[in-house]
PDB file of C-alpha atoms in Angstrom:
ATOM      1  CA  UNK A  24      35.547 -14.036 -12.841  1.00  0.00           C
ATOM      2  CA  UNK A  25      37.241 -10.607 -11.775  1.00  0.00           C
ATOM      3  CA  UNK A  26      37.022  -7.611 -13.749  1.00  0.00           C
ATOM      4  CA  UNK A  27      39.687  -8.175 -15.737  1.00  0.00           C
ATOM      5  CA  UNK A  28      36.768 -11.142 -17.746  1.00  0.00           C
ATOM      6  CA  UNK A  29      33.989  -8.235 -16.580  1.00  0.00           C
ATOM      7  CA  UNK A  30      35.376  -5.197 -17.404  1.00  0.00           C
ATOM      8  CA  UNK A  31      35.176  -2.133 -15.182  1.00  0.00           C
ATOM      9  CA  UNK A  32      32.439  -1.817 -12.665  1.00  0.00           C
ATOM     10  CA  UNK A  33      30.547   1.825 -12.646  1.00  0.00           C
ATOM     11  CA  UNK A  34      31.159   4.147 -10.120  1.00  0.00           C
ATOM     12  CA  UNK A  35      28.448   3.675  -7.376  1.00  0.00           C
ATOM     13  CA  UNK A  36      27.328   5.559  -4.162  1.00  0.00           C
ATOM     14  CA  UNK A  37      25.666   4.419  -1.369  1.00  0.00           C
ATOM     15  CA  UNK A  38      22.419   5.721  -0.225  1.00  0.00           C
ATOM     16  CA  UNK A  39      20.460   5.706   3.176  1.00  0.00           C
ATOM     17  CA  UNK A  40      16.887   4.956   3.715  1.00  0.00           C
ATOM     18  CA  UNK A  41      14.268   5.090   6.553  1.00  0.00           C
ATOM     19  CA  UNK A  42      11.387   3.769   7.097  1.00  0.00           C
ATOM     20  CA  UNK A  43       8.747   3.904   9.773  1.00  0.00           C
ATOM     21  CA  UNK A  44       9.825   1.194  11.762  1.00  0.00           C
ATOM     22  CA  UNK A  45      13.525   2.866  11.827  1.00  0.00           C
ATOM     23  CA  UNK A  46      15.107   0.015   9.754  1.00  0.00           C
ATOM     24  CA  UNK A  47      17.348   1.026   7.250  1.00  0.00           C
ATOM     25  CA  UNK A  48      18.432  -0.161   4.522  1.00  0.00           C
ATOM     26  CA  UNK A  49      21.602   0.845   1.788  1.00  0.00           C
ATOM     27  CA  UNK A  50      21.094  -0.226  -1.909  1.00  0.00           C
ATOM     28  CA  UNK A  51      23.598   1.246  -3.902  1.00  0.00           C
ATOM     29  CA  UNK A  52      22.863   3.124  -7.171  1.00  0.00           C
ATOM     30  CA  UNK A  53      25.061   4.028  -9.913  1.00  0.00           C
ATOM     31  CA  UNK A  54      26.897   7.621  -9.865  1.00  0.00           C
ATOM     32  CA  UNK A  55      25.178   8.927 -12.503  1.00  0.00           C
ATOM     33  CA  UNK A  56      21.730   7.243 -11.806  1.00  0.00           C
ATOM     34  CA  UNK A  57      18.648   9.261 -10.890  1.00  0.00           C
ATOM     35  CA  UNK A  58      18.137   8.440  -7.164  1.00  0.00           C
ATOM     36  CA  UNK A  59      14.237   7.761  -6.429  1.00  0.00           C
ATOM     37  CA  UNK A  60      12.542   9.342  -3.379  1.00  0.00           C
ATOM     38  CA  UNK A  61      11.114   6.507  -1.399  1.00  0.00           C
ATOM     39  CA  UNK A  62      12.212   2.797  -1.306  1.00  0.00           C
ATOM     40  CA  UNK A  63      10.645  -0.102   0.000  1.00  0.00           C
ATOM     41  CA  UNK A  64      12.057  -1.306   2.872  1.00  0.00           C
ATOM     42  CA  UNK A  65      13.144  -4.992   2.769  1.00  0.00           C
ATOM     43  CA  UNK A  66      12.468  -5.810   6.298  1.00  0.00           C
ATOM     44  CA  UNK A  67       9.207  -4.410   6.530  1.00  0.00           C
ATOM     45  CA  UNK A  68       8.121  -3.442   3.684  1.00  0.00           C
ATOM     46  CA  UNK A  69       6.729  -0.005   4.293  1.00  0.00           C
ATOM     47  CA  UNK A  70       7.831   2.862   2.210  1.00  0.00           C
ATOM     48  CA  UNK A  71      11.372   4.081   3.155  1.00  0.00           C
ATOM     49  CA  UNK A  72      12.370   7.392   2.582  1.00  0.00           C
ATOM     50  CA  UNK A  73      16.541   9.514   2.724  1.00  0.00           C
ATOM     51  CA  UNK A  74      14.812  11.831   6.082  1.00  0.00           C
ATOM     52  CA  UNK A  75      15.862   9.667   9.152  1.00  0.00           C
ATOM     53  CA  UNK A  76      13.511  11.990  11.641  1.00  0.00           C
ATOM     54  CA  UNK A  77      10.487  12.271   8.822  1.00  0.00           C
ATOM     55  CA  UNK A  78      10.121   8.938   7.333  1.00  0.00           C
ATOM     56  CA  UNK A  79       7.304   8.458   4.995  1.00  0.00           C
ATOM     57  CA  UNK A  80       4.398   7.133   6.167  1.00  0.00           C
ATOM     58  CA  UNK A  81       2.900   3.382   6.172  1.00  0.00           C
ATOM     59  CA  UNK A  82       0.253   2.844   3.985  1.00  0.00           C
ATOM     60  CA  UNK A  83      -3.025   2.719   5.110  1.00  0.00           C
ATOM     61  CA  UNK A  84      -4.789  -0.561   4.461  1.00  0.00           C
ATOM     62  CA  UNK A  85      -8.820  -0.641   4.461  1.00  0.00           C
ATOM     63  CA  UNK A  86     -10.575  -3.578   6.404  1.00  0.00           C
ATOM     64  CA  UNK A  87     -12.607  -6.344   4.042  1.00  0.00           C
ATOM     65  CA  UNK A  88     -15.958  -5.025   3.632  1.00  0.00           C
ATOM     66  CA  UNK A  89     -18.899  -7.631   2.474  1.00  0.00           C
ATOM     67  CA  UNK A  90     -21.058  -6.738  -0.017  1.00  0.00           C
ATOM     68  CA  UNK A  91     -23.876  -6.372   2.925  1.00  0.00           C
ATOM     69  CA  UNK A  92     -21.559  -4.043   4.720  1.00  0.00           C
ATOM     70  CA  UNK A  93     -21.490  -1.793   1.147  1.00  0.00           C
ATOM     71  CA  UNK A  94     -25.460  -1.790   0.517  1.00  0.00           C
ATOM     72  CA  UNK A  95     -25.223  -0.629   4.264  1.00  0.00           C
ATOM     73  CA  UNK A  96     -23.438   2.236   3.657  1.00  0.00           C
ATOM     74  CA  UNK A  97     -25.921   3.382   0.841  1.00  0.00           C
ATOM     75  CA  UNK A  98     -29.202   2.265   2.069  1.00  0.00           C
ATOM     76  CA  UNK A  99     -30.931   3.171   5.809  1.00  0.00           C
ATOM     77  CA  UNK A 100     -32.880   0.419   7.725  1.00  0.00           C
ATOM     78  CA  UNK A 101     -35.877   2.205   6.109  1.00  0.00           C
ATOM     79  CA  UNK A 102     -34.933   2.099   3.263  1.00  0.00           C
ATOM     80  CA  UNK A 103     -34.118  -1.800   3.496  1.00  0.00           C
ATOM     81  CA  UNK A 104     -37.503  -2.624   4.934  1.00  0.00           C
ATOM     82  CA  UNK A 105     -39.281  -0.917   1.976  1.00  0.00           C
ATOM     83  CA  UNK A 106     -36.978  -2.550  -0.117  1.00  0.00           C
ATOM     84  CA  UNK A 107     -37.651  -5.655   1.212  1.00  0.00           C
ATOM     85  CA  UNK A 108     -41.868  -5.422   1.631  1.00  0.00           C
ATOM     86  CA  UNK A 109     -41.978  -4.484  -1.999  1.00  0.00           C
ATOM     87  CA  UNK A 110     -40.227  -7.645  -2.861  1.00  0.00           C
ATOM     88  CA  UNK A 111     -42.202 -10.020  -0.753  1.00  0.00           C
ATOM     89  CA  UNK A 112     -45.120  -8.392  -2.362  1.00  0.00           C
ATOM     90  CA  UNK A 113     -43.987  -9.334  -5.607  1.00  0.00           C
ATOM     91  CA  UNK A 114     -43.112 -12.813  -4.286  1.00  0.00           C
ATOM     92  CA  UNK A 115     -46.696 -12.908  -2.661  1.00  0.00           C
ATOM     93  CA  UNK A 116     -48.188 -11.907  -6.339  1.00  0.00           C
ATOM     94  CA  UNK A 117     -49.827  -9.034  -4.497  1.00  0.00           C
ATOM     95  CA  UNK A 118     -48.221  -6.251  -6.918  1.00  0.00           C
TER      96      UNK A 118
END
């Protein structure tokens, strides 16, 4: 199959992308095609971006967090132990 069966291919261009790591990477996009900002590098796959010296950054992941390690955050070791006396109480049949 040559493009004689296809028909014409579009005109394309060539575009350079960075990303953190310094890979690059070249998709090509057609000539009349919007062009996006960032692409994800295939390597890697961080965010790649047309600056070579100001690549965009990696994404910031967030550790697992248990659910203790989120009642943590909202309650004080006071506020646990009161918490947790009120409900033995109740257990106790003393409220």
């Amino acid at each position: 199959m040559g493009e004689a069966e296809r028909g014409e291919s579009a005109p394309r261009l060539r575009m350079s992308f960075w990303c953190s790591n310094g890979h690059e990477t070249q998709p090509s996009f057609a000539s009349d095609a919007q062009v996006p900002d960032n692409w994800d590098c295939p390597r890697c796959g961080f965010p790649a971006g047309q600056d070579r010296d100001n690549p965009p950054a990696p994404p910031r992941t967030e550790p697992y967090k248990t659910h203790l390690a989120y009642v943590r955050e909202r309650r004080s070791d006071a506020d646990g132990e009161a918490i947790l006396a009120e409900a033995l109480a109740k257990l106790r049949g003393e409220i």
